[in-house]
Amino acid sequence: MRKKGFLPLILGLLLLTVFALAAFAPEIFTNYEQKELFTKWLPISRGHLLGTNAMGYDIFTELVYGARQTLLVGVLSSILTLILGAGIGILGSFHGWVGQIFNGLIQIFVLLPKLITLIVLATFFGSSAAHLIILIAAFSWVDPTGLSLEESYAALARAVRAKVLQLHTQPFIESCRILGYSRAHIAVRHILPNLSDVLLSRFLLGVNSCIMMESTLSFLGLGDLYRPTWGTMVNFAYKRGAFLRGAYQYLLAPGVCVMLLCLAFYLISLWLTARKETILEA
């Protein structure tokens, strides 16, 4: 049972290690440069594991180098999502007009059509990686796990708010109030450290949501064309005739990588959730 319990963690870490190596040490996986040119539309061979594309680039090499940008956008977006969600969740737990304003903000963002809003804003602000990170985070903090509206009670800001309200009933918080500590001091020094379990699990699931959102926007042509991600690769494959030429690996390989990367973060999150439940039962 003990080994079985660690299986999701081991599999998740193995997958994540492979993608991290591809992102930060691509030379381990390929001997070609990212923009090294070959004959266009070469088939799968020993020299080109996934063939070449319409520009003459090795598809496997593009896949390896695309891991860095995909991970970068996903992780940075999730970190920014975490900061926004935690901050708004804590402020939403306050009594008085401050709490009412931020609770109203949560309700507004829950009702917004996220994908449509992101498409419009990405078209308006441009498709640089920095813009995508900010836009994805700005609309993911209320629902980082891709849940439906009916399930949005489990979203980051609301999960943080519920945890904070629970902590406010604890004796050590009441002692801090009696001693005259400010609300800011209590929030930073006593509330925030006790949110680590919620924040870590939400961060891992948030990476998945941010990666999927970035891949969707990049597939629609709203990604950074100068630093292509896996979503941009699918967009290029679709637009440049991969389907008509039978180069199905050009279309499928980036999607499989997105799926496996999301699976890695999900498996680690699954283990953390199971570990938390075991601790609570004990």
Coordinates of C-alpha atoms in Angstrom, one line a residue:
M1 CA 0.0 0.0 0.0
R2 CA 2.9 2.3 0.8
K3 CA 4.4 1.9 -2.7
K4 CA 1.0 2.3 -4.3
G5 CA 0.5 5.6 -2.4
F6 CA 3.7 7.0 -3.8
L7 CA 3.1 5.8 -7.4
P8 CA 1.4 9.0 -8.6
L9 CA 4.2 11.1 -7.1
I10 CA 6.9 9.0 -8.7
L11 CA 5.2 9.0 -12.1
G12 CA 4.5 12.7 -11.9
L13 CA 8.1 13.6 -11.0
L14 CA 9.5 11.4 -13.7
L15 CA 7.4 13.0 -16.4
L16 CA 8.1 16.5 -15.0
T17 CA 11.9 15.8 -14.9
V18 CA 11.9 14.8 -18.6
F19 CA 10.1 18.0 -19.6
A20 CA 12.3 20.1 -17.3
L21 CA 15.4 18.6 -18.9
A22 CA 14.0 19.3 -22.4
A23 CA 13.3 22.9 -21.3
F24 CA 16.7 23.7 -19.7
A25 CA 19.1 21.2 -21.4
P26 CA 17.6 20.5 -24.9
E27 CA 21.0 19.3 -26.2
I28 CA 20.4 16.1 -24.2
F29 CA 17.6 15.2 -26.6
T30 CA 18.6 16.6 -29.9
N31 CA 21.9 17.4 -31.8
Y32 CA 20.2 20.0 -34.0
E33 CA 19.9 23.7 -33.5
Q34 CA 16.4 25.1 -33.1
K35 CA 16.4 26.8 -36.5
E36 CA 18.6 24.4 -38.4
L37 CA 17.2 23.9 -42.0
F38 CA 16.7 20.7 -43.8
T39 CA 14.6 19.6 -46.8
K40 CA 10.9 20.4 -46.3
W41 CA 8.4 17.7 -45.3
L42 CA 10.9 14.9 -44.8
P43 CA 9.2 11.7 -43.5
I44 CA 9.9 10.1 -40.1
S45 CA 13.5 8.6 -40.1
R46 CA 16.4 7.9 -37.8
G47 CA 17.8 11.3 -38.6
H48 CA 14.5 13.0 -38.1
L49 CA 12.4 11.2 -35.5
L50 CA 9.2 13.2 -36.4
G51 CA 10.2 14.4 -39.8
T52 CA 10.6 18.0 -40.9
N53 CA 7.9 20.7 -41.3
A54 CA 7.0 23.2 -44.1
M55 CA 9.9 25.5 -43.2
G56 CA 12.4 22.6 -43.2
Y57 CA 12.9 22.5 -39.4
D58 CA 13.2 19.2 -37.5
I59 CA 9.9 18.7 -35.8
F60 CA 11.3 16.8 -32.8
T61 CA 13.8 19.6 -32.2
E62 CA 11.0 22.2 -32.3
L63 CA 9.1 20.0 -29.8
V64 CA 12.1 19.9 -27.4
Y65 CA 12.7 23.6 -27.6
G66 CA 9.0 24.4 -27.3
A67 CA 9.0 22.8 -23.8
R68 CA 10.8 25.7 -22.3
Q69 CA 8.4 28.4 -23.4
T70 CA 5.3 26.2 -22.6
L71 CA 6.6 25.6 -19.1
L72 CA 7.6 29.2 -18.6
V73 CA 4.2 30.6 -19.5
G74 CA 2.4 27.9 -17.5
V75 CA 4.4 28.2 -14.3
L76 CA 4.7 32.0 -14.3
S77 CA 1.0 32.4 -15.1
S78 CA 0.2 30.0 -12.2
I79 CA 2.4 31.9 -9.8
L80 CA 0.8 35.2 -10.7
T81 CA -2.6 33.5 -10.4
L82 CA -1.6 32.3 -6.9
I83 CA -0.6 35.7 -5.8
L84 CA -3.8 37.3 -7.1
G85 CA -6.1 34.6 -5.8
A86 CA -4.5 34.5 -2.3
G87 CA -4.5 38.3 -2.0
I88 CA -8.1 38.7 -3.2
G89 CA -9.2 35.7 -1.1
I90 CA -7.7 37.2 2.1
L91 CA -9.2 40.6 1.4
G92 CA -12.5 39.1 0.6
S93 CA -12.6 37.6 4.1
F94 CA -12.4 41.0 5.8
H95 CA -15.5 42.4 7.4
G96 CA -17.0 45.7 6.2
W97 CA -16.7 47.5 2.9
V98 CA -13.3 46.0 2.0
G99 CA -14.6 42.4 2.1
Q100 CA -17.8 43.4 0.2
I101 CA -15.9 45.0 -2.6
F102 CA -13.6 42.0 -3.1
N103 CA -16.5 39.5 -2.7
G104 CA -18.3 41.4 -5.5
L105 CA -15.1 41.3 -7.6
I106 CA -15.0 37.5 -7.2
Q107 CA -18.7 37.2 -8.3
I108 CA -18.1 39.4 -11.4
F109 CA -15.1 37.4 -12.5
V110 CA -16.9 34.1 -12.0
L111 CA -19.6 35.2 -14.4
L112 CA -17.2 36.5 -17.1
P113 CA -16.8 34.2 -20.2
K114 CA -13.1 33.6 -19.7
L115 CA -12.0 32.3 -23.1
I116 CA -13.9 34.8 -25.2
T117 CA -12.7 37.7 -23.0
L118 CA -9.1 36.4 -23.3
I119 CA -9.3 36.1 -27.1
V120 CA -10.6 39.7 -27.4
L121 CA -7.9 41.1 -25.0
A122 CA -5.1 39.1 -26.5
T123 CA -6.0 40.4 -29.9
F124 CA -6.1 44.0 -28.6
F125 CA -2.9 43.9 -26.5
G126 CA -0.8 41.8 -28.7
S127 CA 0.6 38.2 -28.5
S128 CA 3.8 38.5 -26.6
A129 CA 4.6 36.0 -23.9
A130 CA 4.5 38.6 -21.2
H131 CA 1.0 39.8 -22.3
L132 CA -0.3 36.2 -22.3
I133 CA 1.1 35.5 -18.8
I134 CA -0.6 38.6 -17.4
L135 CA -3.9 38.0 -19.2
I136 CA -4.1 34.3 -18.3
A137 CA -3.4 35.1 -14.7
A138 CA -5.9 37.9 -14.6
F139 CA -8.7 35.6 -15.5
S140 CA -7.5 32.4 -13.8
W141 CA -7.3 33.4 -10.2
V142 CA -11.1 32.9 -9.7
D143 CA -11.2 29.5 -11.4
P144 CA -7.7 28.0 -11.9
T145 CA -8.8 24.4 -12.2
G146 CA -11.2 25.0 -15.1
L147 CA -14.3 24.1 -13.1
S148 CA -17.8 25.0 -14.1
L149 CA -19.7 27.8 -12.5
E150 CA -21.6 25.4 -10.3
E151 CA -18.3 24.1 -8.9
S152 CA -16.6 27.5 -8.6
Y153 CA -16.8 27.3 -4.8
A154 CA -13.6 25.3 -5.1
A155 CA -11.8 28.0 -7.0
L156 CA -8.6 29.6 -5.7
A157 CA -10.0 32.9 -4.4
R158 CA -13.0 31.2 -2.8
A159 CA -10.9 28.4 -1.3
V160 CA -8.5 30.8 0.2
R161 CA -11.4 32.9 1.6
A162 CA -13.0 29.9 3.2
K163 CA -9.7 28.8 4.7
V164 CA -9.1 32.3 6.1
L165 CA -12.6 32.5 7.6
Q166 CA -11.9 29.2 9.3
L167 CA -8.6 30.5 10.6
H168 CA -10.2 33.6 12.0
T169 CA -12.1 31.4 14.4
Q170 CA -8.9 29.8 15.8
P171 CA -7.7 30.8 19.3
F172 CA -4.3 32.0 18.2
I173 CA -5.9 34.6 15.8
E174 CA -8.1 35.8 18.6
S175 CA -5.0 36.2 20.9
C176 CA -3.3 38.3 18.2
R177 CA -6.4 40.6 18.1
I178 CA -6.3 40.9 21.9
L179 CA -2.6 41.8 21.8
G180 CA -3.4 44.7 19.4
Y181 CA -1.8 43.4 16.2
S182 CA -3.0 45.0 13.0
R183 CA -5.0 43.1 10.4
A184 CA -2.1 43.4 7.9
H185 CA 0.3 41.8 10.5
I186 CA -2.1 39.0 11.3
A187 CA -2.7 38.3 7.5
V188 CA 1.0 38.3 6.6
R189 CA 2.5 36.7 9.7
H190 CA -0.2 34.3 10.8
I191 CA -2.8 33.7 8.1
L192 CA -0.6 33.4 5.0
P193 CA 1.7 30.7 6.4
N194 CA -1.3 28.5 7.2
L195 CA -2.5 28.6 3.6
S196 CA 0.4 26.5 2.3
D197 CA -1.6 23.4 1.7
V198 CA -4.4 25.2 -0.2
L199 CA -1.9 27.3 -2.2
L200 CA 0.4 24.4 -3.2
S201 CA -2.4 22.1 -4.5
R202 CA -4.1 25.0 -6.3
F203 CA -0.7 26.0 -7.8
L204 CA -0.2 22.6 -9.3
L205 CA -3.7 22.4 -10.8
G206 CA -3.4 26.1 -11.8
V207 CA -0.3 25.2 -14.0
N208 CA -2.5 22.7 -15.9
S209 CA -5.2 25.3 -16.5
C210 CA -2.7 28.0 -17.6
I211 CA -0.9 25.6 -19.9
M212 CA -4.2 24.5 -21.5
M213 CA -5.3 28.2 -21.8
E214 CA -2.0 29.2 -23.4
S215 CA -2.2 26.3 -25.8
T216 CA -5.7 27.2 -26.8
L217 CA -4.8 30.9 -27.5
S218 CA -1.6 29.9 -29.3
F219 CA -3.6 27.4 -31.5
L220 CA -5.9 30.3 -32.4
G221 CA -2.9 32.3 -33.6
L222 CA -2.7 34.6 -30.5
G223 CA 0.6 33.2 -29.1
D224 CA 4.2 34.5 -29.4
L225 CA 5.3 33.6 -32.9
Y226 CA 8.9 34.3 -32.2
R227 CA 9.1 32.0 -29.2
P228 CA 6.8 29.1 -30.2
T229 CA 5.1 26.9 -27.7
W230 CA 3.5 23.5 -28.4
G231 CA 0.2 25.3 -29.0
T232 CA 1.9 27.5 -31.7
M233 CA 3.3 24.3 -33.2
V234 CA -0.2 22.9 -33.7
N235 CA -1.3 26.2 -35.2
F236 CA 1.6 26.1 -37.7
A237 CA 1.0 22.5 -38.6
Y238 CA -2.7 23.2 -39.3
K239 CA -2.1 26.3 -41.3
R240 CA 0.8 24.9 -43.4
G241 CA -0.9 21.8 -44.6
A242 CA 0.4 19.0 -42.3
F243 CA -3.0 17.3 -42.5
L244 CA -3.1 17.3 -46.3
R245 CA 0.5 16.0 -46.5
G246 CA -0.2 13.2 -44.0
A247 CA 2.3 14.6 -41.5
Y248 CA -0.1 13.6 -38.6
Q249 CA 2.9 13.4 -36.2
Y250 CA 3.3 17.2 -36.6
L251 CA -0.3 17.7 -35.4
L252 CA -0.4 15.1 -32.7
A253 CA 3.1 15.3 -31.0
P254 CA 2.6 18.8 -29.4
G255 CA -0.9 17.8 -28.1
V256 CA 0.5 14.6 -26.6
C257 CA 3.2 16.6 -24.9
V258 CA 0.7 19.1 -23.4
M259 CA -1.4 16.1 -22.2
L260 CA 1.6 14.4 -20.5
L261 CA 2.9 17.7 -18.9
C262 CA -0.6 18.4 -17.5
L263 CA -0.7 14.7 -16.3
A264 CA 2.6 15.2 -14.4
F265 CA 1.3 18.2 -12.4
Y266 CA -2.0 16.4 -11.8
L267 CA -0.4 13.2 -10.5
I268 CA 1.8 15.3 -8.0
S269 CA -1.3 17.2 -6.9
L270 CA -3.2 13.9 -6.5
W271 CA -0.5 12.6 -4.2
L272 CA -0.5 15.8 -2.1
T273 CA -4.3 15.6 -1.8
A274 CA -4.1 11.9 -0.7
R275 CA -1.4 12.7 1.8
K276 CA -3.4 15.6 3.3
E277 CA -6.4 13.3 3.7
T278 CA -4.3 10.7 5.4
I279 CA -2.9 13.3 7.8
L280 CA -6.4 14.5 8.7
E281 CA -7.6 11.0 9.2
A282 CA -4.7 10.3 11.5

